[in-house]
mmCIF file of N, CA and C in Angstrom:
data_model
loop_
_atom_site.group_PDB
_atom_site.id
_atom_site.type_symbol
_atom_site.label_atom_id
_atom_site.label_comp_id
_atom_site.label_asym_id
_atom_site.label_seq_id
_atom_site.Cartn_x
_atom_site.Cartn_y
_atom_site.Cartn_z
ATOM 1 N N UNK A 44 84.433 103.836 109.046
ATOM 2 C CA UNK A 44 85.309 102.897 109.718
ATOM 3 C C UNK A 44 85.207 103.131 111.225
ATOM 4 N N UNK A 45 85.021 102.082 111.982
ATOM 5 C CA UNK A 45 85.061 102.154 113.439
ATOM 6 C C UNK A 45 86.505 101.885 113.850
ATOM 7 N N UNK A 46 87.095 102.805 114.594
ATOM 8 C CA UNK A 46 88.501 102.679 114.957
ATOM 9 C C UNK A 46 88.699 101.809 116.190
ATOM 10 N N UNK A 47 89.798 101.049 116.179
ATOM 11 C CA UNK A 47 90.215 100.301 117.354
ATOM 12 C C UNK A 47 90.539 101.317 118.444
ATOM 13 N N UNK A 48 90.158 101.065 119.698
ATOM 14 C CA UNK A 48 90.383 102.042 120.768
ATOM 15 C C UNK A 48 91.833 102.066 121.249
ATOM 16 N N UNK A 49 92.689 102.606 120.437
ATOM 17 C CA UNK A 49 94.106 102.725 120.760
ATOM 18 C C UNK A 49 94.870 103.031 119.494
ATOM 19 N N UNK A 50 96.095 103.494 119.644
ATOM 20 C CA UNK A 50 96.914 103.820 118.480
ATOM 21 C C UNK A 50 98.220 103.044 118.541
ATOM 22 N N UNK A 51 98.846 102.927 117.385
ATOM 23 C CA UNK A 51 100.187 102.372 117.299
ATOM 24 C C UNK A 51 101.132 103.560 117.201
ATOM 25 N N UNK A 52 102.006 103.709 118.170
ATOM 26 C CA UNK A 52 102.967 104.805 118.162
ATOM 27 C C UNK A 52 104.215 104.357 117.424
ATOM 28 N N UNK A 53 104.655 105.180 116.493
ATOM 29 C CA UNK A 53 105.813 104.849 115.672
ATOM 30 C C UNK A 53 106.885 105.907 115.837
ATOM 31 N N UNK A 54 108.120 105.461 116.008
ATOM 32 C CA UNK A 54 109.251 106.386 116.088
ATOM 33 C C UNK A 54 109.890 106.481 114.701
ATOM 34 N N UNK A 55 109.972 107.698 114.186
ATOM 35 C CA UNK A 55 110.559 107.943 112.871
ATOM 36 C C UNK A 55 112.036 108.283 113.003
ATOM 37 N N UNK A 56 112.759 108.168 111.902
ATOM 38 C CA UNK A 56 114.170 108.534 111.879
ATOM 39 C C UNK A 56 114.368 110.044 111.932
ATOM 40 N N UNK A 57 113.370 110.800 111.490
ATOM 41 C CA UNK A 57 113.453 112.263 111.518
ATOM 42 C C UNK A 57 112.085 112.828 111.876
ATOM 43 N N UNK A 58 112.057 114.111 112.201
ATOM 44 C CA UNK A 58 110.805 114.753 112.586
ATOM 45 C C UNK A 58 109.813 114.779 111.433
ATOM 46 N N UNK A 59 108.537 114.696 111.774
ATOM 47 C CA UNK A 59 107.459 114.803 110.796
ATOM 48 C C UNK A 59 106.537 115.926 111.242
ATOM 49 N N UNK A 60 106.290 116.869 110.346
ATOM 50 C CA UNK A 60 105.328 117.939 110.595
ATOM 51 C C UNK A 60 104.091 117.674 109.760
ATOM 52 N N UNK A 61 102.960 117.972 110.334
ATOM 53 C CA UNK A 61 101.698 117.763 109.621
ATOM 54 C C UNK A 61 101.630 118.633 108.376
ATOM 55 N N UNK A 62 100.965 118.141 107.333
ATOM 56 C CA UNK A 62 100.762 118.974 106.144
ATOM 57 C C UNK A 62 99.770 120.091 106.455
ATOM 58 N N UNK A 63 99.689 121.059 105.571
ATOM 59 C CA UNK A 63 98.747 122.170 105.769
ATOM 60 C C UNK A 63 97.305 121.674 105.757
ATOM 61 N N UNK A 64 97.037 120.669 104.971
ATOM 62 C CA UNK A 64 95.677 120.127 104.863
ATOM 63 C C UNK A 64 95.523 118.943 105.813
ATOM 64 N N UNK A 65 94.657 119.091 106.803
ATOM 65 C CA UNK A 65 94.367 118.021 107.759
ATOM 66 C C UNK A 65 92.872 117.998 108.029
ATOM 67 N N UNK A 66 92.414 116.911 108.595
ATOM 68 C CA UNK A 66 91.049 116.826 109.113
ATOM 69 C C UNK A 66 91.146 117.193 110.587
ATOM 70 N N UNK A 67 90.277 118.070 111.048
ATOM 71 C CA UNK A 67 90.310 118.483 112.452
ATOM 72 C C UNK A 67 89.212 117.781 113.236
ATOM 73 N N UNK A 68 89.562 117.330 114.419
ATOM 74 C CA UNK A 68 88.601 116.769 115.352
ATOM 75 C C UNK A 68 88.798 117.514 116.669
ATOM 76 N N UNK A 69 87.878 118.416 116.940
ATOM 77 C CA UNK A 69 87.971 119.227 118.151
ATOM 78 C C UNK A 69 87.527 118.402 119.355
ATOM 79 N N UNK A 70 88.135 118.652 120.496
ATOM 80 C CA UNK A 70 87.842 117.894 121.715
ATOM 81 C C UNK A 70 86.350 117.875 122.018
ATOM 82 N N UNK A 71 85.686 118.995 121.864
ATOM 83 C CA UNK A 71 84.254 119.082 122.174
ATOM 84 C C UNK A 71 83.407 118.199 121.257
ATOM 85 N N UNK A 72 83.899 117.931 120.054
ATOM 86 C CA UNK A 72 83.137 117.122 119.101
ATOM 87 C C UNK A 72 83.025 115.661 119.523
ATOM 88 N N UNK A 73 84.021 115.183 120.251
ATOM 89 C CA UNK A 73 83.987 113.771 120.633
ATOM 90 C C UNK A 73 84.044 113.564 122.147
ATOM 91 N N UNK A 74 83.929 114.637 122.896
ATOM 92 C CA UNK A 74 83.939 114.530 124.352
ATOM 93 C C UNK A 74 85.303 114.234 124.935
ATOM 94 N N UNK A 75 86.339 114.573 124.190
ATOM 95 C CA UNK A 75 87.705 114.305 124.643
ATOM 96 C C UNK A 75 88.331 115.484 125.358
ATOM 97 N N UNK A 76 89.605 115.329 125.690
ATOM 98 C CA UNK A 76 90.350 116.380 126.380
ATOM 99 C C UNK A 76 91.253 117.168 125.450
ATOM 100 N N UNK A 77 91.559 116.617 124.278
ATOM 101 C CA UNK A 77 92.486 117.277 123.359
ATOM 102 C C UNK A 77 91.918 117.300 121.945
ATOM 103 N N UNK A 78 92.279 118.325 121.205
ATOM 104 C CA UNK A 78 91.925 118.395 119.788
ATOM 105 C C UNK A 78 93.010 117.681 118.988
ATOM 106 N N UNK A 79 92.608 117.093 117.867
ATOM 107 C CA UNK A 79 93.509 116.238 117.099
ATOM 108 C C UNK A 79 93.440 116.600 115.621
ATOM 109 N N UNK A 80 94.598 116.574 114.971
ATOM 110 C CA UNK A 80 94.665 116.679 113.516
ATOM 111 C C UNK A 80 94.827 115.273 112.964
ATOM 112 N N UNK A 81 94.158 115.006 111.844
ATOM 113 C CA UNK A 81 94.111 113.666 111.265
ATOM 114 C C UNK A 81 94.506 113.740 109.795
ATOM 115 N N UNK A 82 95.342 112.795 109.369
ATOM 116 C CA UNK A 82 95.764 112.705 107.973
ATOM 117 C C UNK A 82 95.521 111.269 107.503
ATOM 118 N N UNK A 83 94.756 111.075 106.430
ATOM 119 C CA UNK A 83 94.545 109.724 105.902
ATOM 120 C C UNK A 83 95.873 109.100 105.452
ATOM 121 N N UNK A 84 96.013 107.813 105.727
ATOM 122 C CA UNK A 84 97.220 107.092 105.334
ATOM 123 C C UNK A 84 96.869 105.616 105.174
ATOM 124 N N UNK A 85 97.867 104.802 104.906
ATOM 125 C CA UNK A 85 97.654 103.356 104.878
ATOM 126 C C UNK A 85 98.883 102.664 105.445
ATOM 127 N N UNK A 86 98.647 101.480 105.974
ATOM 128 C CA UNK A 86 99.700 100.629 106.522
ATOM 129 C C UNK A 86 99.514 99.257 105.890
ATOM 130 N N UNK A 87 100.466 98.863 105.062
ATOM 131 C CA UNK A 87 100.383 97.583 104.345
ATOM 132 C C UNK A 87 99.055 97.442 103.605
ATOM 133 N N UNK A 88 98.613 98.532 102.993
ATOM 134 C CA UNK A 88 97.387 98.530 102.210
ATOM 135 C C UNK A 88 96.112 98.713 103.012
ATOM 136 N N UNK A 89 96.193 98.723 104.331
ATOM 137 C CA UNK A 89 95.019 98.897 105.192
ATOM 138 C C UNK A 89 94.806 100.386 105.433
ATOM 139 N N UNK A 90 93.570 100.843 105.222
ATOM 140 C CA UNK A 90 93.250 102.242 105.481
ATOM 141 C C UNK A 90 93.480 102.562 106.943
ATOM 142 N N UNK A 91 94.068 103.725 107.175
ATOM 143 C CA UNK A 91 94.389 104.139 108.536
ATOM 144 C C UNK A 91 94.428 105.663 108.588
ATOM 145 N N UNK A 92 94.714 106.172 109.768
ATOM 146 C CA UNK A 92 94.821 107.613 109.965
ATOM 147 C C UNK A 92 96.023 107.912 110.842
ATOM 148 N N UNK A 93 96.794 108.916 110.433
ATOM 149 C CA UNK A 93 97.852 109.445 111.268
ATOM 150 C C UNK A 93 97.203 110.504 112.145
ATOM 151 N N UNK A 94 97.398 110.413 113.454
ATOM 152 C CA UNK A 94 96.808 111.352 114.403
ATOM 153 C C UNK A 94 97.913 112.120 115.108
ATOM 154 N N UNK A 95 97.663 113.395 115.385
ATOM 155 C CA UNK A 95 98.595 114.153 116.215
ATOM 156 C C UNK A 95 97.824 115.218 116.972
ATOM 157 N N UNK A 96 98.085 115.287 118.270
ATOM 158 C CA UNK A 96 97.459 116.334 119.079
ATOM 159 C C UNK A 96 98.105 117.675 118.754
ATOM 160 N N UNK A 97 97.389 118.737 119.043
ATOM 161 C CA UNK A 97 97.941 120.075 118.823
ATOM 162 C C UNK A 97 99.219 120.272 119.632
ATOM 163 N N UNK A 98 99.210 119.811 120.881
ATOM 164 C CA UNK A 98 100.387 119.973 121.739
ATOM 165 C C UNK A 98 101.593 119.227 121.170
ATOM 166 N N UNK A 99 101.389 118.019 120.668
ATOM 167 C CA UNK A 99 102.511 117.280 120.080
ATOM 168 C C UNK A 99 103.017 117.963 118.818
ATOM 169 N N UNK A 100 102.129 118.538 118.032
ATOM 170 C CA UNK A 100 102.549 119.222 116.807
ATOM 171 C C UNK A 100 103.351 120.477 117.120
ATOM 172 N N UNK A 101 102.972 121.200 118.177
ATOM 173 C CA UNK A 101 103.704 122.441 118.477
ATOM 174 C C UNK A 101 104.878 122.230 119.429
ATOM 175 N N UNK A 102 105.163 120.978 119.780
ATOM 176 C CA UNK A 102 106.344 120.676 120.572
ATOM 177 C C UNK A 102 106.160 120.724 122.074
ATOM 178 N N UNK A 103 104.938 120.923 122.547
ATOM 179 C CA UNK A 103 104.714 121.010 123.993
ATOM 180 C C UNK A 103 103.984 119.787 124.554
ATOM 181 N N UNK A 104 103.806 118.760 123.749
ATOM 182 C CA UNK A 104 103.049 117.582 124.170
ATOM 183 C C UNK A 104 103.913 116.476 124.745
ATOM 184 N N UNK A 105 103.309 115.315 124.897
ATOM 185 C CA UNK A 105 103.986 114.152 125.468
ATOM 186 C C UNK A 105 104.956 113.484 124.496
ATOM 187 N N UNK A 106 104.736 113.662 123.189
ATOM 188 C CA UNK A 106 105.576 113.003 122.190
ATOM 189 C C UNK A 106 106.338 114.036 121.368
ATOM 190 N N UNK A 107 107.607 113.747 121.041
ATOM 191 C CA UNK A 107 108.338 114.616 120.116
ATOM 192 C C UNK A 107 107.803 114.426 118.695
ATOM 193 N N UNK A 108 108.256 115.262 117.779
ATOM 194 C CA UNK A 108 107.766 115.193 116.396
ATOM 195 C C UNK A 108 108.323 113.991 115.629
ATOM 196 N N UNK A 109 109.170 113.204 116.272
ATOM 197 C CA UNK A 109 109.636 111.954 115.667
ATOM 198 C C UNK A 109 108.691 110.799 115.981
ATOM 199 N N UNK A 110 107.637 111.058 116.744
ATOM 200 C CA UNK A 110 106.636 110.037 117.066
ATOM 201 C C UNK A 110 105.336 110.377 116.344
ATOM 202 N N UNK A 111 104.783 109.390 115.632
ATOM 203 C CA UNK A 111 103.453 109.547 115.046
ATOM 204 C C UNK A 111 102.559 108.459 115.626
ATOM 205 N N UNK A 112 101.272 108.731 115.638
ATOM 206 C CA UNK A 112 100.296 107.754 116.120
ATOM 207 C C UNK A 112 99.420 107.339 114.948
ATOM 208 N N UNK A 113 99.212 106.046 114.809
ATOM 209 C CA UNK A 113 98.404 105.504 113.725
ATOM 210 C C UNK A 113 97.178 104.816 114.315
ATOM 211 N N UNK A 114 96.011 105.160 113.778
ATOM 212 C CA UNK A 114 94.751 104.538 114.198
ATOM 213 C C UNK A 114 94.117 103.860 112.991
ATOM 214 N N UNK A 115 93.532 102.703 113.227
ATOM 215 C CA UNK A 115 92.792 101.981 112.195
ATOM 216 C C UNK A 115 91.744 101.107 112.882
ATOM 217 N N UNK A 116 91.154 100.203 112.138
ATOM 218 C CA UNK A 116 90.043 99.415 112.681
ATOM 219 C C UNK A 116 90.465 98.165 113.450
ATOM 220 N N UNK A 117 91.757 97.887 113.504
ATOM 221 C CA UNK A 117 92.258 96.708 114.205
ATOM 222 C C UNK A 117 93.484 97.096 115.032
ATOM 223 N N UNK A 118 93.887 96.205 115.902
ATOM 224 C CA UNK A 118 95.124 96.418 116.657
ATOM 225 C C UNK A 118 96.280 95.955 115.768
ATOM 226 N N UNK A 119 96.987 96.909 115.172
ATOM 227 C CA UNK A 119 98.041 96.601 114.207
ATOM 228 C C UNK A 119 99.138 95.727 114.792
ATOM 229 N N UNK A 120 99.467 95.948 116.035
ATOM 230 C CA UNK A 120 100.520 95.162 116.683
ATOM 231 C C UNK A 120 100.182 93.669 116.646
ATOM 232 N N UNK A 121 98.916 93.336 116.874
ATOM 233 C CA UNK A 121 98.486 91.931 116.840
ATOM 234 C C UNK A 121 98.370 91.415 115.407
ATOM 235 N N UNK A 122 97.731 92.196 114.545
ATOM 236 C CA UNK A 122 97.497 91.761 113.169
ATOM 237 C C UNK A 122 98.795 91.390 112.459
ATOM 238 N N UNK A 123 99.824 92.233 112.616
ATOM 239 C CA UNK A 123 101.087 92.011 111.917
ATOM 240 C C UNK A 123 102.168 91.425 112.825
ATOM 241 N N UNK A 124 101.800 91.024 114.031
ATOM 242 C CA UNK A 124 102.735 90.438 114.997
ATOM 243 C C UNK A 124 103.976 91.311 115.154
ATOM 244 N N UNK A 125 103.742 92.593 115.388
ATOM 245 C CA UNK A 125 104.823 93.568 115.490
ATOM 246 C C UNK A 125 105.469 93.535 116.866
ATOM 247 N N UNK A 126 106.774 93.687 116.868
ATOM 248 C CA UNK A 126 107.559 93.777 118.095
ATOM 249 C C UNK A 126 108.289 95.117 118.098
ATOM 250 N N UNK A 127 108.649 95.606 119.284
ATOM 251 C CA UNK A 127 109.453 96.821 119.358
ATOM 252 C C UNK A 127 110.693 96.656 118.487
ATOM 253 N N UNK A 128 110.989 97.676 117.701
ATOM 254 C CA UNK A 128 112.151 97.646 116.826
ATOM 255 C C UNK A 128 111.859 97.193 115.412
ATOM 256 N N UNK A 129 110.680 96.615 115.156
ATOM 257 C CA UNK A 129 110.312 96.221 113.796
ATOM 258 C C UNK A 129 110.139 97.457 112.922
ATOM 259 N N UNK A 130 110.335 97.293 111.626
ATOM 260 C CA UNK A 130 110.109 98.371 110.667
ATOM 261 C C UNK A 130 108.721 98.240 110.070
ATOM 262 N N UNK A 131 108.129 99.373 109.787
ATOM 263 C CA UNK A 131 106.796 99.411 109.196
ATOM 264 C C UNK A 131 106.707 100.664 108.345
ATOM 265 N N UNK A 132 106.160 100.535 107.151
ATOM 266 C CA UNK A 132 106.021 101.690 106.266
ATOM 267 C C UNK A 132 104.595 102.209 106.326
ATOM 268 N N UNK A 133 104.485 103.515 106.479
ATOM 269 C CA UNK A 133 103.202 104.213 106.479
ATOM 270 C C UNK A 133 103.171 105.067 105.225
ATOM 271 N N UNK A 134 102.109 104.945 104.440
ATOM 272 C CA UNK A 134 101.975 105.738 103.224
ATOM 273 C C UNK A 134 100.893 106.785 103.433
ATOM 274 N N UNK A 135 101.293 108.052 103.298
ATOM 275 C CA UNK A 135 100.358 109.161 103.431
ATOM 276 C C UNK A 135 99.613 109.310 102.113
ATOM 277 N N UNK A 136 98.311 109.486 102.192
ATOM 278 C CA UNK A 136 97.508 109.706 100.989
ATOM 279 C C UNK A 136 98.080 110.914 100.248
ATOM 280 N N UNK A 137 98.493 110.754 98.986
ATOM 281 C CA UNK A 137 99.144 111.847 98.258
ATOM 282 C C UNK A 137 98.283 113.091 98.085
ATOM 283 N N UNK A 138 96.975 112.965 98.208
ATOM 284 C CA UNK A 138 96.118 114.145 98.131
ATOM 285 C C UNK A 138 96.273 115.033 99.358
ATOM 286 N N UNK A 139 96.878 114.503 100.405
ATOM 287 C CA UNK A 139 96.975 115.220 101.679
ATOM 288 C C UNK A 139 98.370 115.731 101.978
ATOM 289 N N UNK A 140 99.388 115.266 101.278
ATOM 290 C CA UNK A 140 100.744 115.666 101.633
ATOM 291 C C UNK A 140 101.693 115.423 100.476
ATOM 292 N N UNK A 141 102.782 116.187 100.464
ATOM 293 C CA UNK A 141 103.827 115.934 99.484
ATOM 294 C C UNK A 141 104.769 114.840 99.971
ATOM 295 N N UNK A 142 104.776 114.559 101.276
ATOM 296 C CA UNK A 142 105.548 113.449 101.828
ATOM 297 C C UNK A 142 104.635 112.240 101.802
ATOM 298 N N UNK A 143 104.988 111.211 101.027
ATOM 299 C CA UNK A 143 104.064 110.087 100.888
ATOM 300 C C UNK A 143 104.492 108.819 101.611
ATOM 301 N N UNK A 144 105.748 108.723 102.036
ATOM 302 C CA UNK A 144 106.154 107.514 102.744
ATOM 303 C C UNK A 144 106.953 107.872 103.984
ATOM 304 N N UNK A 145 106.617 107.229 105.071
ATOM 305 C CA UNK A 145 107.334 107.386 106.328
ATOM 306 C C UNK A 145 107.780 106.003 106.764
ATOM 307 N N UNK A 146 109.012 105.884 107.185
ATOM 308 C CA UNK A 146 109.495 104.615 107.714
ATOM 309 C C UNK A 146 109.845 104.808 109.171
ATOM 310 N N UNK A 147 109.611 103.802 109.953
ATOM 311 C CA UNK A 147 109.927 103.886 111.374
ATOM 312 C C UNK A 147 110.670 102.641 111.796
ATOM 313 N N UNK A 148 111.236 102.712 112.991
ATOM 314 C CA UNK A 148 112.034 101.588 113.457
ATOM 315 C C UNK A 148 111.642 101.062 114.827
ATOM 316 N N UNK A 149 110.709 101.678 115.501
ATOM 317 C CA UNK A 149 110.329 101.142 116.805
ATOM 318 C C UNK A 149 108.901 101.502 117.144
ATOM 319 N N UNK A 150 108.396 100.900 118.179
ATOM 320 C CA UNK A 150 107.013 101.093 118.578
ATOM 321 C C UNK A 150 106.953 101.439 120.061
ATOM 322 N N UNK A 151 107.357 102.643 120.458
ATOM 323 C CA UNK A 151 107.337 102.975 121.878
ATOM 324 C C UNK A 151 105.928 103.233 122.380
ATOM 325 N N UNK A 152 105.643 102.781 123.574
ATOM 326 C CA UNK A 152 104.370 103.085 124.241
ATOM 327 C C UNK A 152 103.158 102.787 123.383
ATOM 328 N N UNK A 153 103.186 101.714 122.628
ATOM 329 C CA UNK A 153 102.077 101.382 121.732
ATOM 330 C C UNK A 153 101.032 100.561 122.449
ATOM 331 N N UNK A 154 99.792 100.708 121.997
ATOM 332 C CA UNK A 154 98.708 99.865 122.500
ATOM 333 C C UNK A 154 98.602 98.618 121.666
#
């Protein structure tokens, strides 16, 4: 899957911590500035990935643990005509986590 160059940021009702099993993408592997943990998920049946930087996971990053970033092959905001404050359900692939559904209520700082 070729990812859309941007993420949809979602604000959750409670903090979310990454599961023990994640896919790692080190900064050097993609020429970036930060390393990222990735968890397969879906949004309305569309394959996607939950992304979180190491700094955000350990509490020293730009986003609190109530914010998750979702990447997929399209701009989700346009595809689903999402507005700030809309609800959207993200389903974590059950092979990757015991938490399988996340609900959010807003889209702060989204692309």
